[in-house]
Short mmCIF file of C-alpha atoms in Angstrom, two decimals:
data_model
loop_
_atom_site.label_atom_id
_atom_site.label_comp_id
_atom_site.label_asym_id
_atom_site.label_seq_id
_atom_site.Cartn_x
_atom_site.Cartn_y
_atom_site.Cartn_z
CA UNK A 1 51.59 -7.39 49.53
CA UNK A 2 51.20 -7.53 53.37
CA UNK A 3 49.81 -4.05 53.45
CA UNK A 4 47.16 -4.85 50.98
CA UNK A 5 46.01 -7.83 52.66
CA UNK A 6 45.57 -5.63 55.85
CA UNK A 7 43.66 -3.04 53.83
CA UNK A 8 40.97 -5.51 52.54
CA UNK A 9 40.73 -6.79 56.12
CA UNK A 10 40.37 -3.59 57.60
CA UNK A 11 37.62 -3.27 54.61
CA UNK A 12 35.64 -5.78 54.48
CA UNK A 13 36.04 -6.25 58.41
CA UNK A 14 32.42 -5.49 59.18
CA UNK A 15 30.99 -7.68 56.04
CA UNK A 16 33.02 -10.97 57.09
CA UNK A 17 32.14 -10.47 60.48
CA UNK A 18 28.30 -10.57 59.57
CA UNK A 19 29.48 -13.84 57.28
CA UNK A 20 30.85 -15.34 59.89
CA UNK A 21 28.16 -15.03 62.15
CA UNK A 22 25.46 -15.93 59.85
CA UNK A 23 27.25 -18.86 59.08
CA UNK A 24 28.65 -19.94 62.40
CA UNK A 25 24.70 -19.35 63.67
CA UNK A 26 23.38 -21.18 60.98
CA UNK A 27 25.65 -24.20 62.02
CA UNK A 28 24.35 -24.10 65.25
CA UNK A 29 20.59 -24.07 63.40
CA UNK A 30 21.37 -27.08 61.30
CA UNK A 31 22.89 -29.19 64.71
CA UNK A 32 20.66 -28.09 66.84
CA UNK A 33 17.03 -27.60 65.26
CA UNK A 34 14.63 -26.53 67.12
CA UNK A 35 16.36 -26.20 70.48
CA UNK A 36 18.21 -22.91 69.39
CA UNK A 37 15.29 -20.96 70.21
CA UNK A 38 16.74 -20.52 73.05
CA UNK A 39 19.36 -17.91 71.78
CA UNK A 40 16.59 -16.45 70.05
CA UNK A 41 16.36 -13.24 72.54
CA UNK A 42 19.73 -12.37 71.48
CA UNK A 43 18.91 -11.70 68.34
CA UNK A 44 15.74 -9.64 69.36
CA UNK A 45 17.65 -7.54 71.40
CA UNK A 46 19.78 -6.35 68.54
CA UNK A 47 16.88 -5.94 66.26
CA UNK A 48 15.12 -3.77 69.76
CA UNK A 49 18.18 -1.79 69.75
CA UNK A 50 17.77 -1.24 66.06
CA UNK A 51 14.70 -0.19 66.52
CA UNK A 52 15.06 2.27 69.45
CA UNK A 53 17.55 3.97 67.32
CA UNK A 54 15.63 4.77 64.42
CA UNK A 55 13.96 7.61 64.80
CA UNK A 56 16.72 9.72 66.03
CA UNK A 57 19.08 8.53 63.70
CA UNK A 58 17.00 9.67 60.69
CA UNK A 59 15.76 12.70 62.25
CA UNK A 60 19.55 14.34 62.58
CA UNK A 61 20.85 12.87 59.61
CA UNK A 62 18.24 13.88 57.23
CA UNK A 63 17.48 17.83 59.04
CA UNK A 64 22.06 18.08 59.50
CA UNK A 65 22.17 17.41 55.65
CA UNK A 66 20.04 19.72 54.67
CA UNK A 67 20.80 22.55 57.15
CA UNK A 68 24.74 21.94 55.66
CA UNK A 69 23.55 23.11 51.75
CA UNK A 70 24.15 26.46 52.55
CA UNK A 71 27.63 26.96 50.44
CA UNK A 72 25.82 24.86 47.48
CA UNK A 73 22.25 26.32 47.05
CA UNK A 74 23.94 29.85 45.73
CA UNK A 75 25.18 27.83 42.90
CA UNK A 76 21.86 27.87 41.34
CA UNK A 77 21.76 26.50 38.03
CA UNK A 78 24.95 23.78 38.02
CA UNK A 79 22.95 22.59 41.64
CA UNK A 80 19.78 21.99 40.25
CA UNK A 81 21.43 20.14 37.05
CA UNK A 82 23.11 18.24 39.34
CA UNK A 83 20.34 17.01 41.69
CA UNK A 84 18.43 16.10 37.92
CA UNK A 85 21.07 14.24 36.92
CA UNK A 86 21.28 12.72 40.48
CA UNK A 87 17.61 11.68 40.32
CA UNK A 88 17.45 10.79 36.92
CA UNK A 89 19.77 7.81 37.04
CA UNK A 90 18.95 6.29 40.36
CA UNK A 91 15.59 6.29 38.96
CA UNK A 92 16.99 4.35 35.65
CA UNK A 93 19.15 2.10 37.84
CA UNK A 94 15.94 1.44 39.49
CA UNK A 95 13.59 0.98 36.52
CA UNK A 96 16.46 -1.53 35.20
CA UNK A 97 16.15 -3.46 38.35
CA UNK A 98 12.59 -4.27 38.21
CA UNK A 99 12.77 -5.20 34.47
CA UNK A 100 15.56 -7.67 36.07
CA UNK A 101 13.31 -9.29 38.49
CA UNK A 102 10.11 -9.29 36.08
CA UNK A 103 12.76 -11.14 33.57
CA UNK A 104 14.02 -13.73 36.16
CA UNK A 105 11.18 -13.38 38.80
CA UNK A 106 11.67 -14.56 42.69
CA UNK A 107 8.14 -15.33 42.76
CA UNK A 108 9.84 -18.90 44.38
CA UNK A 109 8.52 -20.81 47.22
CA UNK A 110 10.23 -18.14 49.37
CA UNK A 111 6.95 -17.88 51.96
CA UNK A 112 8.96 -18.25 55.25
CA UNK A 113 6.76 -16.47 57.68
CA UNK A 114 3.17 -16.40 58.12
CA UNK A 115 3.03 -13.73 60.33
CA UNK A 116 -0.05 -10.95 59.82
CA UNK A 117 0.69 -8.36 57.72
CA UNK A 118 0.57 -4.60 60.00
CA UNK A 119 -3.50 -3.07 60.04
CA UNK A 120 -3.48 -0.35 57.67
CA UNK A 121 -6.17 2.14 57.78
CA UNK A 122 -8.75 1.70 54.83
CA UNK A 123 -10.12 4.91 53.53
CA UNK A 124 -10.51 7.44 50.32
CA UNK A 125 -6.80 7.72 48.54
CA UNK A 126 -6.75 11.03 49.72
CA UNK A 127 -6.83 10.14 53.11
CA UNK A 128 -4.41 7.07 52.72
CA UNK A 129 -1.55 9.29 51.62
CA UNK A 130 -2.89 12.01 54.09
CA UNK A 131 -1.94 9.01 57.10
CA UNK A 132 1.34 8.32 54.88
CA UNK A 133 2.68 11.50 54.40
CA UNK A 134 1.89 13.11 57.57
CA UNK A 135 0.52 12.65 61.61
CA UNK A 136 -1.83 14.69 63.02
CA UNK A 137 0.22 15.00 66.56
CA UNK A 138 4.09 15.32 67.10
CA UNK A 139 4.73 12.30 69.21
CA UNK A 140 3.59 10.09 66.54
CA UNK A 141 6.66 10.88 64.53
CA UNK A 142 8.14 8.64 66.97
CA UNK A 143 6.93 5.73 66.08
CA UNK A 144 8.06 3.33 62.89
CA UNK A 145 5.28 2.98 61.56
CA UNK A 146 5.31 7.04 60.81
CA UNK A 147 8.85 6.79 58.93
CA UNK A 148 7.68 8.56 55.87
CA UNK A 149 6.11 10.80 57.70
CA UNK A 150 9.37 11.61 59.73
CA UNK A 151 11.57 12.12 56.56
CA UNK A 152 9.22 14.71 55.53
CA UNK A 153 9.29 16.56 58.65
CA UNK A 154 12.95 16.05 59.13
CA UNK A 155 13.73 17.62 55.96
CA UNK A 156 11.37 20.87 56.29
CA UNK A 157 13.28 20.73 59.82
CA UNK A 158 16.58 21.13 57.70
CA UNK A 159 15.39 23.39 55.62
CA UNK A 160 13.83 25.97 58.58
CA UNK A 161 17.28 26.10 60.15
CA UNK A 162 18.87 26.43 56.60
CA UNK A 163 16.26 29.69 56.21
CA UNK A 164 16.95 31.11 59.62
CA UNK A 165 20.55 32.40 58.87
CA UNK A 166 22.67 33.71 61.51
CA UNK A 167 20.02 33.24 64.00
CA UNK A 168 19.91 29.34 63.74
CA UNK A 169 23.61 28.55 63.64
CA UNK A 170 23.41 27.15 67.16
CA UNK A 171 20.47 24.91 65.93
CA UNK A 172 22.64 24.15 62.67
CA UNK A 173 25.52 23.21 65.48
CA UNK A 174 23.25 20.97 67.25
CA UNK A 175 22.04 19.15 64.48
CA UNK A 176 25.27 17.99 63.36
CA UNK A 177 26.38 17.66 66.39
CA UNK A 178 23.71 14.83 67.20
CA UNK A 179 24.23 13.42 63.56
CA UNK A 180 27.52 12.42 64.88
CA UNK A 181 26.57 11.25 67.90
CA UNK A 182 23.67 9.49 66.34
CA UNK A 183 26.09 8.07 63.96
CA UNK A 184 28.47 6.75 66.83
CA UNK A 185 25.30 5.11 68.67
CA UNK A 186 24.90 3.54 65.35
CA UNK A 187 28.34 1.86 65.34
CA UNK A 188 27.90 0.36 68.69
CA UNK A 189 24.72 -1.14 68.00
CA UNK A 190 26.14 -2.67 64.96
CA UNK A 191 29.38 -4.27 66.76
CA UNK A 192 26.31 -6.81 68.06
CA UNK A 193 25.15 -7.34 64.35
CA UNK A 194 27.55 -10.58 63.73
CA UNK A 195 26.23 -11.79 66.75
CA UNK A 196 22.52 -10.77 66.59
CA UNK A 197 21.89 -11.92 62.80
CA UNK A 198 23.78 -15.20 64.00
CA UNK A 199 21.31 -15.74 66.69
CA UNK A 200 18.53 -14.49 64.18
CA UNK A 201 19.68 -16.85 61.18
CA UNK A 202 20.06 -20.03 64.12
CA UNK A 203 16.77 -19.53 64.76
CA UNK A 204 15.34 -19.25 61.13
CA UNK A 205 17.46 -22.17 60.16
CA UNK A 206 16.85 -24.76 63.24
CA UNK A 207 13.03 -23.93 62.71
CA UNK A 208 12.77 -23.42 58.72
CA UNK A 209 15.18 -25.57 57.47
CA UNK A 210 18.62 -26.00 55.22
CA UNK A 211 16.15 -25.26 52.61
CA UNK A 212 16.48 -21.27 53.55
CA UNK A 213 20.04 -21.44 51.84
CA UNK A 214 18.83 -21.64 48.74
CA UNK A 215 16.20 -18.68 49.06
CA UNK A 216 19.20 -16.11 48.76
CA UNK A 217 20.66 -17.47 45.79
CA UNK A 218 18.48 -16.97 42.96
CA UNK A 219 17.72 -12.96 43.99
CA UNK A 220 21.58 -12.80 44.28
CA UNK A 221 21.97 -14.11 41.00
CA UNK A 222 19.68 -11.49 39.56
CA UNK A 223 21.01 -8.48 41.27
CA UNK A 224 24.50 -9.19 40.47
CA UNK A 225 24.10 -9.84 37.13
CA UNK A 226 21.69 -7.03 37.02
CA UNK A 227 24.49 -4.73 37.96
CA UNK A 228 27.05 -5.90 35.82
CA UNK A 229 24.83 -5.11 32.88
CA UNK A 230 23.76 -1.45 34.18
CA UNK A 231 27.57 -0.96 34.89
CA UNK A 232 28.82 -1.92 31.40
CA UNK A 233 26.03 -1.13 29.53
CA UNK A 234 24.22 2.55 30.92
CA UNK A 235 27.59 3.61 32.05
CA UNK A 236 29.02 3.60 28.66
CA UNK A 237 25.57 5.25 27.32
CA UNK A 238 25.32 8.04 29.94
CA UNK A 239 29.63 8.72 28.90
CA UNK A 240 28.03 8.62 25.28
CA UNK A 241 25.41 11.45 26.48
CA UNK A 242 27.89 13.48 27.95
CA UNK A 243 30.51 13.65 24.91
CA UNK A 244 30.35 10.74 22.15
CA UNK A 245 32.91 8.31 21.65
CA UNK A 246 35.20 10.81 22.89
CA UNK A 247 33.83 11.34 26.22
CA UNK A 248 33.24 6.76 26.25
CA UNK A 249 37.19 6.34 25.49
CA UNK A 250 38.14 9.05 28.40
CA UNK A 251 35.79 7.76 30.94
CA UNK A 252 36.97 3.71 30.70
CA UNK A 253 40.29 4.99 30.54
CA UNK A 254 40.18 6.74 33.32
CA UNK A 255 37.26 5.07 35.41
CA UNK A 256 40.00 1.87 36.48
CA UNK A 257 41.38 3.26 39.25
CA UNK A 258 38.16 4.29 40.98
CA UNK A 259 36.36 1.10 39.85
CA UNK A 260 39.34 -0.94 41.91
CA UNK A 261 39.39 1.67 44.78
CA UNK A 262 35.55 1.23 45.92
CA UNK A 263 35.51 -2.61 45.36
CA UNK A 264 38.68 -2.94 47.52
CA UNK A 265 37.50 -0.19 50.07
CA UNK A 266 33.48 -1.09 49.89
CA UNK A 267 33.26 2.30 50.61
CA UNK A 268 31.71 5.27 48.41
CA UNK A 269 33.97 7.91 50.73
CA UNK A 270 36.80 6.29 50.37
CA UNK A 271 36.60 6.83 46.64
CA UNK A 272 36.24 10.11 46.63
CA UNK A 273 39.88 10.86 46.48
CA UNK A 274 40.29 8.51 43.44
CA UNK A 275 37.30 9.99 41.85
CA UNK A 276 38.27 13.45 41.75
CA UNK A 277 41.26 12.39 40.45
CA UNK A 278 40.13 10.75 37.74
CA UNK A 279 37.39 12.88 36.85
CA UNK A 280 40.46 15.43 36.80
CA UNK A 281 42.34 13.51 34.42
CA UNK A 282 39.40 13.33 32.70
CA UNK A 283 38.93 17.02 32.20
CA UNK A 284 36.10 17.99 33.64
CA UNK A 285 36.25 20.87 35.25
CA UNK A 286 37.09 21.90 39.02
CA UNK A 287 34.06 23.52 40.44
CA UNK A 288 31.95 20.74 38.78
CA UNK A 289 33.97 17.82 40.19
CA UNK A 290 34.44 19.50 43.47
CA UNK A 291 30.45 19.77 43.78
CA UNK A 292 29.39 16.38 42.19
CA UNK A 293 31.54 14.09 43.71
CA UNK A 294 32.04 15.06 47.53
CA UNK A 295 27.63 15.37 47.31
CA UNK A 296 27.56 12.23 44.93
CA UNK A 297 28.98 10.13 47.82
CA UNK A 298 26.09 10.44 50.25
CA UNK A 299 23.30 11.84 48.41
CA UNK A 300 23.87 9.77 45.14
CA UNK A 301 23.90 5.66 44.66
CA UNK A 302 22.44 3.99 41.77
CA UNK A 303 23.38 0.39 43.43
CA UNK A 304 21.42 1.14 46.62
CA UNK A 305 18.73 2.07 44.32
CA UNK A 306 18.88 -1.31 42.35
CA UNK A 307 19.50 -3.28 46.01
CA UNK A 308 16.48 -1.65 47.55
CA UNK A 309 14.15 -2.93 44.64
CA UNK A 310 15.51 -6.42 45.00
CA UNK A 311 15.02 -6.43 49.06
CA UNK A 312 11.35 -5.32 48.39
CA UNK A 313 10.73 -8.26 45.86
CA UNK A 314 11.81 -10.15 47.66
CA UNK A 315 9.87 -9.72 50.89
CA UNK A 316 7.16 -8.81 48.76
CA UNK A 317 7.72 -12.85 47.43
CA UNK A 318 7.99 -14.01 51.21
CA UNK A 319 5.14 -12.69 52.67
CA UNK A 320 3.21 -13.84 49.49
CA UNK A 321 2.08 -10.21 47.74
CA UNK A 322 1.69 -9.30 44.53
CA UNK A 323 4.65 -6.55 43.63
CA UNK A 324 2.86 -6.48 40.02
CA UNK A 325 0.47 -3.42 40.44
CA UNK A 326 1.40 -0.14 39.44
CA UNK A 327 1.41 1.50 42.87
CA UNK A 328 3.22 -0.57 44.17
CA UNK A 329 6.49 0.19 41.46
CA UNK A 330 5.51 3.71 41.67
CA UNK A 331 5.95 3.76 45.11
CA UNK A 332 8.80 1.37 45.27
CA UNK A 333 10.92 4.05 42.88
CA UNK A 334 9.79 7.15 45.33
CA UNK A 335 11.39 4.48 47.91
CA UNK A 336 14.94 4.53 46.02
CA UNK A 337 14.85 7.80 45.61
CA UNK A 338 14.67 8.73 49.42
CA UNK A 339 17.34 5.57 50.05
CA UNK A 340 19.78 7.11 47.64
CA UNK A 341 19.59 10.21 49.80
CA UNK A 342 19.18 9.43 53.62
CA UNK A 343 21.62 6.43 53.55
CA UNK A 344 24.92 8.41 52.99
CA UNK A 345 27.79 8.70 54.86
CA UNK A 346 26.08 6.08 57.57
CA UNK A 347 27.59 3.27 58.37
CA UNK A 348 25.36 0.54 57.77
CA UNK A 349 23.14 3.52 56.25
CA UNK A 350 20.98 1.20 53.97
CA UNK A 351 18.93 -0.35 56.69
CA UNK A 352 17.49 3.14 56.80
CA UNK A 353 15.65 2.39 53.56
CA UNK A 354 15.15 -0.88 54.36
CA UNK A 355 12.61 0.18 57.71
CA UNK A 356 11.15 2.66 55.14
CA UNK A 357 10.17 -0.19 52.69
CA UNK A 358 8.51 -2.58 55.60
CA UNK A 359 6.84 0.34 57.12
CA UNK A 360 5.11 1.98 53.81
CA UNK A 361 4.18 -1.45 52.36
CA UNK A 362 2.85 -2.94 56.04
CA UNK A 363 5.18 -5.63 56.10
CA UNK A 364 6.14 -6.97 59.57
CA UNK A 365 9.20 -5.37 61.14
CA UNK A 366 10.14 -8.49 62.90
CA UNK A 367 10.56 -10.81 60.29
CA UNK A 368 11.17 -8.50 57.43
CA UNK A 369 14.61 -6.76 58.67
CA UNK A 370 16.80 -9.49 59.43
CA UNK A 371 16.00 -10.83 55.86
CA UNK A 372 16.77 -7.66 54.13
CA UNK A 373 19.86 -6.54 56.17
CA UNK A 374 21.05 -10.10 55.06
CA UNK A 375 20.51 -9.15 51.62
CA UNK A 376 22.29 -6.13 51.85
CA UNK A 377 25.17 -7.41 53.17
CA UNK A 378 25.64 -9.89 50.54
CA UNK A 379 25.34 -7.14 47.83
CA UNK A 380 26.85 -4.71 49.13
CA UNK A 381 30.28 -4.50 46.95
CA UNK A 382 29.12 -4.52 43.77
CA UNK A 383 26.36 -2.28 45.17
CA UNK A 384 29.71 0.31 46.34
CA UNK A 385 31.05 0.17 42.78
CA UNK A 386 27.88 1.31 41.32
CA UNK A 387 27.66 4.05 43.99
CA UNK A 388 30.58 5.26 43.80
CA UNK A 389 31.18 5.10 40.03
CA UNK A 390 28.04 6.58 39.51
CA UNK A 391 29.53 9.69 41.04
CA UNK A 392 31.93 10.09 38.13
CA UNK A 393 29.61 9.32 35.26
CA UNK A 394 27.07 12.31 36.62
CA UNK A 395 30.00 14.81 37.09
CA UNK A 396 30.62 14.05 33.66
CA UNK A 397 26.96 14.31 32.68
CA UNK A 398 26.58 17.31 35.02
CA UNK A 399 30.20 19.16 33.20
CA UNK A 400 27.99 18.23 29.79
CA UNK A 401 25.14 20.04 30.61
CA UNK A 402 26.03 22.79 32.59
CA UNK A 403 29.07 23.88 31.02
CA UNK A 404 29.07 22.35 27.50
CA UNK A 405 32.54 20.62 27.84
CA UNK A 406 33.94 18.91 24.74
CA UNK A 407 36.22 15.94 25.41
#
């Protein structure tokens, strides 16, 4: 009993942390009013640090990814079903969140900042995604406001060295190699987070109000019970796709373990031992679950997916725009789709997405992060259990297509 009480500490270490200092800082807001703008730099040095590192961060884990495909891509046709499958149901598990939020919408009084939007160029459509999808010089990749346009060049980057065979091993070497020291920048900024966000959410509260309490609970109410209902629901029809009633009774049966492993561990690598083990037990065959479910971790996550529509409805609601116009959704599913990849085995990974939403849409950086990395952490294990579960379901989807199995 004692050792599982030290495992969900040691899990959920980094989420109570965040708790505790969004709550211990919005204490301080709710004494203190006004006069905690004083702390206020502390949290904009976090966010500054944050921001700094960005652009490297994304850069090596994007181009190490996809310089690492090389034992996968000669798997041809099971790869490509896989990546379909992949794409397929974080766009569903997308689609299903926006149906959520147009069902219940947060189109609430939730207008906390009346910032100015970011300038964005005006101009042909053409020439608007021209400015989106690319720069015209090199040292505008660094910037934030070019995040798009960095993902792009960071995967042709990955997929140069990937082409350049023995040649660009050393390249290959020093990708990964900054990945992980990218990644371990990453952690160090974040041990500040608790601290940061506490000084960020004093601030919002002394200035805004007790009233900002209440803003989270209504989207929180949404997504959770959004998830519940993809979980139960499109899980048991995608295990109906992939064998009948057969396939439904082998994958509940099975799909237990896993489901308990990722909600105690909050972690979609951490499940991958469980997962293989039940999608052994489940049949499905080695090569298939070897492939799907190691790649499904970081390049596959149907809750980030449904937690990145609610963040951008929700800032969409605070800074008072309309999230109704097809472009918008169009471009708010391409969004999911590029979260579901990049964010993977990151810590803290989904803020990635998060700077990718604010940036494309013109929303201000400031204001807009703190809000959504709030929202994140408040989702985040229900959003783990859809991650990682959604790992087993396509391996079984994947076995279905690619090699017929028969449960």
């Amino acid at each position: 009993m004692e050792v599982k009480k030290i495992n969900f500490l040691k899990s959920y270490s980094s989420i109570l942390l965040l708790l505790g200092g969004i709550t211990v800082g919005s204490i301080f807001g709710l004494i203190f009013k006004e006069k905690v703008a004083v702390i206020k730099p502390i949290g904009d040095i976090f966010l500054n640090l944050l921001f700094t590192a960005i652009i490297p961060l994304i850069f090596f884990t994007i181009a190490s990814s996809i310089a690492s495909l090389e034992r996968t891509e000669k798997l041809g046709k099971l790869f490509i079903i896989m990546i379909t499958v992949f794409v397929s149901t974080v766009l569903i598990s997308g689609i299903v969140m926006i149906v959520a939020v147009y069902i219940f919408p947060i189109h609430q009084n939730v207008i906390i900042s009346k910032v100015p939007l970011e300038n964005i160029q005006s101009g042909s459509i053409g020439d608007q995604i021209a400015q989106l999808l690319t720069v015209n010089d090199f040292f505008e990749l660094l910037s934030r406001k070019s995040m798009l346009a960095l993902i792009i060049f960071s995967f042709l980057i990955g997929f140069a060295s990937l082409q350049s065979g023995e040649k660009g091993s050393a390249f290959r070497s020093f990708l990964d190699s900054g990945n992980e020291v990218m990644k371990q920048l990453l952690n160090m900024i974040m041990k500040l987070a608790p601290l940061g966000l506490g000084a960020y959410f004093a601030y919002q509260v002394g200035v805004f109000g007790p009233q900002l309490f209440g803003i989270y609970a209504k989207p929180l109410g949404v997504y959770y019970g959004a998830c519940v209902f993809y979980f139960f629901v499109f899980f048991s029809l995608y295990a109906f796709v992939a064998g009948g009633k057969r396939a439904f009774k082998v994958f509940w049966i099975n799909n237990i373990t896993p489901s308990l492993t990722a909600v105690g561990t909050c972690s979609s690598i951490a499940t991958i031992p469980a997962n293989l083990e039940a999608a052994e037990k489940m049949g499905i065959p080695k090569h298939v679950r070897n492939l799907v479910i190691p790649l499904g971790a970081p390049l596959h996550k149907d809750g980030s997916s449904m937690s990145s529509i609610l963040k951008i409805t929700f800032l969409f609601a605070m800074f008072g725009k309309d999230f109704t116009s097809p472009s918008t959704l169009l471009l708010a599913l391409g969004i999911t789709v590029i979260v579901s990849i990049v964010e993977g085995g990151i810590p803290n990974g989904g803020y990635i997405g998060e700077v990718l939403a604010i940036t494309v849409y013109g929303l201000p950086m400031e204001q807009a992060l703190p809000v959504a990395m709030i929202l994140g952490t408040l989702v985040d294990p229900i959003a783990t259990l859809l991650n990682a579960n959604g790992d087993v379901i396509s391996s079984m989807l994947v076995s279905r297509f690619s090699e017929r199995t028969k449960w």
